[in-house]
mmCIF file of C-alpha atoms in Angstrom:
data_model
loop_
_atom_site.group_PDB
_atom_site.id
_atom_site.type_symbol
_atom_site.label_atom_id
_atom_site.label_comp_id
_atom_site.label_asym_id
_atom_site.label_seq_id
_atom_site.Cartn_x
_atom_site.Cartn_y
_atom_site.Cartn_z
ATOM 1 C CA UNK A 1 -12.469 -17.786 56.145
ATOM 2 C CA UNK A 2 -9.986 -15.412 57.406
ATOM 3 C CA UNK A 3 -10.221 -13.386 60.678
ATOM 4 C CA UNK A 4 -8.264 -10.994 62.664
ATOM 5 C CA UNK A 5 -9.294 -10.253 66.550
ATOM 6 C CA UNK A 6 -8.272 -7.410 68.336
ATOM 7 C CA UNK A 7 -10.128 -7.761 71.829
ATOM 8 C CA UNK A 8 -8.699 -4.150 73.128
ATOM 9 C CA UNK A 9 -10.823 -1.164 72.432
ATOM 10 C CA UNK A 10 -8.917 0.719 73.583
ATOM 11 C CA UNK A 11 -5.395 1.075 76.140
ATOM 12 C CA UNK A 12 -4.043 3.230 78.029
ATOM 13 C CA UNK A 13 -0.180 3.265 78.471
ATOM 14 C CA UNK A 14 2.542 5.555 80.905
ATOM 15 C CA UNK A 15 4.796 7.370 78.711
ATOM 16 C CA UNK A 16 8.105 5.640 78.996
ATOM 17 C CA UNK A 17 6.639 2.441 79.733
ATOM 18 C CA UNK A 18 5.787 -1.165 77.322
ATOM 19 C CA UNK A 19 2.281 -1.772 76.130
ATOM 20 C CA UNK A 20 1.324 -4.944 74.287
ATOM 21 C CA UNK A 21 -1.264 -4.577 72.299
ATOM 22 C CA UNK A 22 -3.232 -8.187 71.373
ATOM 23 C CA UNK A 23 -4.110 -9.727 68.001
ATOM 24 C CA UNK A 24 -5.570 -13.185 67.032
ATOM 25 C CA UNK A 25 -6.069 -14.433 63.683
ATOM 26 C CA UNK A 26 -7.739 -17.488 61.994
ATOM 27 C CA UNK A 27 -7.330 -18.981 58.674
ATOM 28 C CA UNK A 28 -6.674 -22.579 57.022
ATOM 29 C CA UNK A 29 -3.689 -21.316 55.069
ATOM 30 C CA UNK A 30 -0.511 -22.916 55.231
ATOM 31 C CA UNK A 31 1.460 -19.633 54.009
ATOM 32 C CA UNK A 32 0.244 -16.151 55.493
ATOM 33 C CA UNK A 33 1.736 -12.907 56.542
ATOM 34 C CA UNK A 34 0.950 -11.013 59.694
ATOM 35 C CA UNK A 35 1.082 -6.966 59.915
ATOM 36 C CA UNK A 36 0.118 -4.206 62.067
ATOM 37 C CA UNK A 37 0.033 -0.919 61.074
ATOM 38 C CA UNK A 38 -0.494 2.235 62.853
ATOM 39 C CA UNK A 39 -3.048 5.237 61.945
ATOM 40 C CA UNK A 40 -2.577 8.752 63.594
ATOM 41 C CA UNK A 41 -5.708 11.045 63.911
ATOM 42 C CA UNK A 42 -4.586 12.352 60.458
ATOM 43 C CA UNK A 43 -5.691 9.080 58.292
ATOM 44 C CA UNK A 44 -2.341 7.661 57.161
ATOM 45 C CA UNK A 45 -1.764 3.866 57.582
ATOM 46 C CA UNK A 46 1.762 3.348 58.966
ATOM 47 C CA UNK A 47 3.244 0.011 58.379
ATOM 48 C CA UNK A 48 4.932 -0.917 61.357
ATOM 49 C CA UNK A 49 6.324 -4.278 61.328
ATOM 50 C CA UNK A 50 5.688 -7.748 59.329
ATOM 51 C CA UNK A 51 5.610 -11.665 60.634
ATOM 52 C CA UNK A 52 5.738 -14.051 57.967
ATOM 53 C CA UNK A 53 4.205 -17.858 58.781
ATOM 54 C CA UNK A 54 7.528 -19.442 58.316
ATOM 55 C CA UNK A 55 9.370 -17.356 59.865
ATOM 56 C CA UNK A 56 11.059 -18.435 62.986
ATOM 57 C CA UNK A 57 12.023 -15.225 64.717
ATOM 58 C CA UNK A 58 9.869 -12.758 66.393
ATOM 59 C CA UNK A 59 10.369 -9.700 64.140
ATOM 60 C CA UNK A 60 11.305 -6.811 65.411
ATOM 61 C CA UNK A 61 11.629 -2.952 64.043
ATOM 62 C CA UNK A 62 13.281 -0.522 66.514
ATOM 63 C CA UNK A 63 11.269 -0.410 69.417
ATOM 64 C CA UNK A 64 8.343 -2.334 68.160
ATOM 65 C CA UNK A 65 8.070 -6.027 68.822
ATOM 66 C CA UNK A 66 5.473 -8.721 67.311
ATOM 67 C CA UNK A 67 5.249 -11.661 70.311
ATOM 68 C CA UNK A 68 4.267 -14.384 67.203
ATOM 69 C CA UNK A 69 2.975 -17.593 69.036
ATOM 70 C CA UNK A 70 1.824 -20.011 65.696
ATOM 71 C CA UNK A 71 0.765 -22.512 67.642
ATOM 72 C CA UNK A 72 -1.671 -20.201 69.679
ATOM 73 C CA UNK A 73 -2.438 -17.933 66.591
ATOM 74 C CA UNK A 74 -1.573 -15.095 68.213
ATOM 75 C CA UNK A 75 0.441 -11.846 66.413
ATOM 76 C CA UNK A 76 0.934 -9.458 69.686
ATOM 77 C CA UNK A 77 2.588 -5.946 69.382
ATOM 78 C CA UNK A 78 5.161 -4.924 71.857
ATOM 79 C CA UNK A 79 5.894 -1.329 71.735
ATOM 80 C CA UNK A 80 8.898 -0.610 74.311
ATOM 81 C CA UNK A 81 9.131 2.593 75.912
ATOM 82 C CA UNK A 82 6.364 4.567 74.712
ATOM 83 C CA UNK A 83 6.732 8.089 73.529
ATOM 84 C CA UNK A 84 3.173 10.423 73.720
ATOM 85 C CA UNK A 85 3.547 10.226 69.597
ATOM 86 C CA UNK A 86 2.246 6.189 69.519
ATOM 87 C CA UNK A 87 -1.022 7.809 70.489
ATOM 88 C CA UNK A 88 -2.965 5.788 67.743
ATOM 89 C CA UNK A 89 -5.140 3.678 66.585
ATOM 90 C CA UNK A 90 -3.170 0.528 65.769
ATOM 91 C CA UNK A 91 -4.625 -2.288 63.260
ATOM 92 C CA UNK A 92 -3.241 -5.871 62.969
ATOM 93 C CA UNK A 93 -3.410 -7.601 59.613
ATOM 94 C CA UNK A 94 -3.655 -11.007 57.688
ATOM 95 C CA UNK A 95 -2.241 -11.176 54.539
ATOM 96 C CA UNK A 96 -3.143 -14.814 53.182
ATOM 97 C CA UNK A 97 -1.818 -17.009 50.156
ATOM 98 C CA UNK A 98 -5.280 -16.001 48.208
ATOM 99 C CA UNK A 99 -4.165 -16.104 45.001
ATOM 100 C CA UNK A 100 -1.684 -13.809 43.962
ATOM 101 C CA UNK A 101 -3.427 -10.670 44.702
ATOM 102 C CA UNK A 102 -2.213 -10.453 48.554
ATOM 103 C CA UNK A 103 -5.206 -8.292 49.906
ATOM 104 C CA UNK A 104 -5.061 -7.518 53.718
ATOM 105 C CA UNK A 105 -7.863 -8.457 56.121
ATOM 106 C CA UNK A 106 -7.754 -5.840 59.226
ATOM 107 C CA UNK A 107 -8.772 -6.002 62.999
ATOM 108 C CA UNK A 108 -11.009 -3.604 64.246
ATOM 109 C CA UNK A 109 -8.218 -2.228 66.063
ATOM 110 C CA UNK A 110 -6.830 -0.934 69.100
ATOM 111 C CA UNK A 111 -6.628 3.144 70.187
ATOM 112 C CA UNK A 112 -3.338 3.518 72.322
ATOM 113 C CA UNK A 113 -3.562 6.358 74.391
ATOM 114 C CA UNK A 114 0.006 7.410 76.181
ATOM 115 C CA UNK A 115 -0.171 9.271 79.064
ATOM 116 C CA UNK A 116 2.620 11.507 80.112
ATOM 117 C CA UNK B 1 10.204 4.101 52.155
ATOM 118 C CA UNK B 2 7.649 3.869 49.372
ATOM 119 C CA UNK B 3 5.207 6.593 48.695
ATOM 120 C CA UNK B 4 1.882 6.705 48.056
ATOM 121 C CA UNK B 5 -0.464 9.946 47.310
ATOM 122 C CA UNK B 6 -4.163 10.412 47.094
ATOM 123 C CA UNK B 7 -5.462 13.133 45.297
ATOM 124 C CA UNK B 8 -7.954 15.102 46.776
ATOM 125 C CA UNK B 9 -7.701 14.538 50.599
ATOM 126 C CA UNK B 10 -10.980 15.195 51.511
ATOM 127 C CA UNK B 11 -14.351 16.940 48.904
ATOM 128 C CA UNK B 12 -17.286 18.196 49.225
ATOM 129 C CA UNK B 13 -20.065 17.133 46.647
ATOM 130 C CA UNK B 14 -24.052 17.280 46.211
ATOM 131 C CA UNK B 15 -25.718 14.299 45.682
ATOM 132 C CA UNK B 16 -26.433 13.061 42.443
ATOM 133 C CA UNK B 17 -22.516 14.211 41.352
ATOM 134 C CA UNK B 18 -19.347 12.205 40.618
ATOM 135 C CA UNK B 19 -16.329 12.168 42.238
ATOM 136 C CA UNK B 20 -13.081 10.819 41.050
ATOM 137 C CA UNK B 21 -10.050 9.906 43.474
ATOM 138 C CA UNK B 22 -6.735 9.090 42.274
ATOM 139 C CA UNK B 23 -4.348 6.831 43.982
ATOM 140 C CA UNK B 24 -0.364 7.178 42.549
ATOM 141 C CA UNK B 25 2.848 4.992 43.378
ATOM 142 C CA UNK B 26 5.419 7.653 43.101
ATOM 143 C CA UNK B 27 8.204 6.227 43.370
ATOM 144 C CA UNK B 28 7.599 2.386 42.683
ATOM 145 C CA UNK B 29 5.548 0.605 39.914
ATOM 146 C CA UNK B 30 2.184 -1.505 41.522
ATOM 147 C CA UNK B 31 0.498 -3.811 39.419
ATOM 148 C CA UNK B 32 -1.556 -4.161 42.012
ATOM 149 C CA UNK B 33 -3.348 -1.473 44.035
ATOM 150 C CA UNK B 34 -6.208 -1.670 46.827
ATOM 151 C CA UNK B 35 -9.373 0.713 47.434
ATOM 152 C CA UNK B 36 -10.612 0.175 50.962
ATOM 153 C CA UNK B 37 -13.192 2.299 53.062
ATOM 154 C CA UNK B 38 -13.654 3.546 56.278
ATOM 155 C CA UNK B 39 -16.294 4.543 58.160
ATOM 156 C CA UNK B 40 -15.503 6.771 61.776
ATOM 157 C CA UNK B 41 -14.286 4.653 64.272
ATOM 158 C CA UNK B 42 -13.714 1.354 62.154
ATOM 159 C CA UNK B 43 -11.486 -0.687 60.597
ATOM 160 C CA UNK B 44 -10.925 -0.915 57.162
ATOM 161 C CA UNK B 45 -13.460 -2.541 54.565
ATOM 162 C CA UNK B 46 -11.726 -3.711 51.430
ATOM 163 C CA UNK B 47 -13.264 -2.503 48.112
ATOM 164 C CA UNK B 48 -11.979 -3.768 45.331
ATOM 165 C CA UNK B 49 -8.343 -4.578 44.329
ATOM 166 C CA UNK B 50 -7.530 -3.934 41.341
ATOM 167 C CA UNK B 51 -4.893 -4.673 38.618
ATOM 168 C CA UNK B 52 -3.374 -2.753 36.099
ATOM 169 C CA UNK B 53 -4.509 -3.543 32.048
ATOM 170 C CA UNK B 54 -7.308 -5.390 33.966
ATOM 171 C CA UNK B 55 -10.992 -5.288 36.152
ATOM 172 C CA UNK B 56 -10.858 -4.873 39.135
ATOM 173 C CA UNK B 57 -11.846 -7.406 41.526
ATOM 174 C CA UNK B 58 -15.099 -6.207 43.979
ATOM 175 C CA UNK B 59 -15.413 -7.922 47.283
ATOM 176 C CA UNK B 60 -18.916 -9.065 47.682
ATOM 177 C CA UNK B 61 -21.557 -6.669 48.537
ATOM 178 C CA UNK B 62 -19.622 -3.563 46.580
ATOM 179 C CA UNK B 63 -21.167 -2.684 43.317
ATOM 180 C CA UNK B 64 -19.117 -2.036 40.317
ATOM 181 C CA UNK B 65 -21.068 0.309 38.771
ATOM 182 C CA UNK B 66 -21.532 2.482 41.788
ATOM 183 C CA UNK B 67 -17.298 2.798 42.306
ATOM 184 C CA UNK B 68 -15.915 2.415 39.378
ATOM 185 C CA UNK B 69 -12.221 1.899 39.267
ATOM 186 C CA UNK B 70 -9.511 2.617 36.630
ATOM 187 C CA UNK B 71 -5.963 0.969 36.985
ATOM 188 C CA UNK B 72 -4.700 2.490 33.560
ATOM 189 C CA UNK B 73 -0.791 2.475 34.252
ATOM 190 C CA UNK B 74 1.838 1.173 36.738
ATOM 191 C CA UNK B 75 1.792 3.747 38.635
ATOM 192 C CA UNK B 76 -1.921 5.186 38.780
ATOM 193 C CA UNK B 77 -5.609 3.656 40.052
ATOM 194 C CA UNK B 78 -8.451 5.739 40.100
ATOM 195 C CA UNK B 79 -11.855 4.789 42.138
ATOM 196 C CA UNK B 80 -14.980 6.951 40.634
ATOM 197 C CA UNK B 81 -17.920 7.303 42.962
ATOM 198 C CA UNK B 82 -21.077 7.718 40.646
ATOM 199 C CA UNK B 83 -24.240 9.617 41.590
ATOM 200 C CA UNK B 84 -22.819 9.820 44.939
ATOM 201 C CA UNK B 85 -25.557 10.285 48.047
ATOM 202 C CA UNK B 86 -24.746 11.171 51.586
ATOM 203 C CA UNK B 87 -24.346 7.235 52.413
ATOM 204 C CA UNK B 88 -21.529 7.263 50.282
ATOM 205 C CA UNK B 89 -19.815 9.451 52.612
ATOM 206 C CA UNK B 90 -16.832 8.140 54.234
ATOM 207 C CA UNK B 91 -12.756 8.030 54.053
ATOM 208 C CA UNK B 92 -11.696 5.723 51.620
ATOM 209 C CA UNK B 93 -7.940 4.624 51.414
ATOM 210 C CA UNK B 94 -5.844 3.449 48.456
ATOM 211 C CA UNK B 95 -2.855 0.976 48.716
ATOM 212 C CA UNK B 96 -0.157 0.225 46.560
ATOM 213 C CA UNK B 97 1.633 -3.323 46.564
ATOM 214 C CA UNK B 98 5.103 -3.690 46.138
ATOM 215 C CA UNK B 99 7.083 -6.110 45.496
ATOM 216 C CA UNK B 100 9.370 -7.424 47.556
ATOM 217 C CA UNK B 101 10.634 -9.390 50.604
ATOM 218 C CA UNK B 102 7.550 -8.492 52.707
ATOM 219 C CA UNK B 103 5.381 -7.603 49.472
ATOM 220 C CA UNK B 104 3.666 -5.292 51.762
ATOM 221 C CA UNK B 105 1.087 -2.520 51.114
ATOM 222 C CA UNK B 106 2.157 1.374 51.319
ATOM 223 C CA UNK B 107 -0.770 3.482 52.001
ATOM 224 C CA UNK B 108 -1.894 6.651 50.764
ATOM 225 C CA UNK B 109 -3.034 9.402 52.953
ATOM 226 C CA UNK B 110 -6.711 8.604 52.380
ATOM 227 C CA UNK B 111 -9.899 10.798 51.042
ATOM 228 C CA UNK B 112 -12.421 12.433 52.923
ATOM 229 C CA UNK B 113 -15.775 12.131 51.172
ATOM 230 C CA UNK B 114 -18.782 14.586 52.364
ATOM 231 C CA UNK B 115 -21.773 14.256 50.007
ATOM 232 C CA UNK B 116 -24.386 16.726 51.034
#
């Protein structure tokens, strides 16, 4: 079975400052795709960045960073200089190879709270 | 990026009524949309995914007849909650999959359910 850990309830961060924010995931599949999206007080899901299993880089979108360690199963989130808007709960996800339908599995996430 | 509405954002409803949500693509085609649900501070339960000219596919545990769910064109899924009661209550969120080089999931803006 599949399985995404977030062990953070929640974190606190100093504006201007780097917070990485954890994620560990489980599954038997050769082929899977990590995520981790972000979700404001208002509802929306934000999709932040995306690790694919293959892929040998660390992605990385503008100031967010995913730390991907395969052999540790670990998907962290780097955010670089935080800005009082990342205030958020942030989810990590497991996309496997289930198929072809590609549903996502979510963490219970992590609430980021940036201090200014 | 891709966008994805939800139509309405949040209703009000008595028990013992339906209530129809809409999910749209609106500017990309998905074959495949996804119905999740989310209850206040927690991550997000996958529904049902489901799969335009065909049923929808119900995670275990989720009835079918209780949320019924339409995926009539490329572009349009619609998740019916029947003879709602105040358990039913809760923000459920509609994705969109596109195809692509991550093949990720947009997200709509989600639907506030309050059955009295």
């Amino acid at each position: 079975a599949q399985k995404i850990t977030q062990t953070q309830p929640g974190m606190f961060v100093q504006e201007k400052e780097a917070v990485t924010l954890d994620c560990t995931y489980d599954t038997s599949d050769q082929s899977y795709g990590l995520f981790w999206y972000k979700q404001p007080s208002s509802g929306e899901m934000i999709f932040l960045i995306y690790q694919g299993s293959y892929d040998e880089q660390n992605a990385t979108e503008g100031r967010y960073s995913l730390n991907f360690q395969k052999a540790r199963k670990s998907a962290n989130l780097v955010i670089s200089a935080s800005q009082l808007g990342d205030s958020a709960m942030y989810f990590c996800a497991m996309r496997g190879n289930r198929g072809s339908q590609g549903n996502l599995i979510f963490g219970k996430g992590t609430k980021l709270s940036v201090k200014p | 990026g891709a966008v994805v509405s939800q139509h309405p954002s949040w209703v009000i409803c008595k028990s013992g009524t339906s209530v129809k949500i809409e999910c749209r693509s609106l500017d990309f085609q998905a074959t495949t949309m996804f119905w999740y649900r989310q209850f206040p501070k927690q991550s997000l339960m996958l529904m049902a995914t489901s799969n335009e000219g065909s049923k929808a596919t119900y995670e275990q545990g989720v009835e079918k007849d209780k949320f019924l769910i339409n995926h009539a064109s490329l572009t349009l899924s619609t998740l019916t909650v029947t003879s709602a009661h105040p358990e039913d209550s809760s923000f459920y969120i509609c994705s969109a999959r596109l195809t692509g080089r991550y093949n990720e999931q947009f997200f709509g803006p989600g639907t506030r359910l309050t059955v009295l």
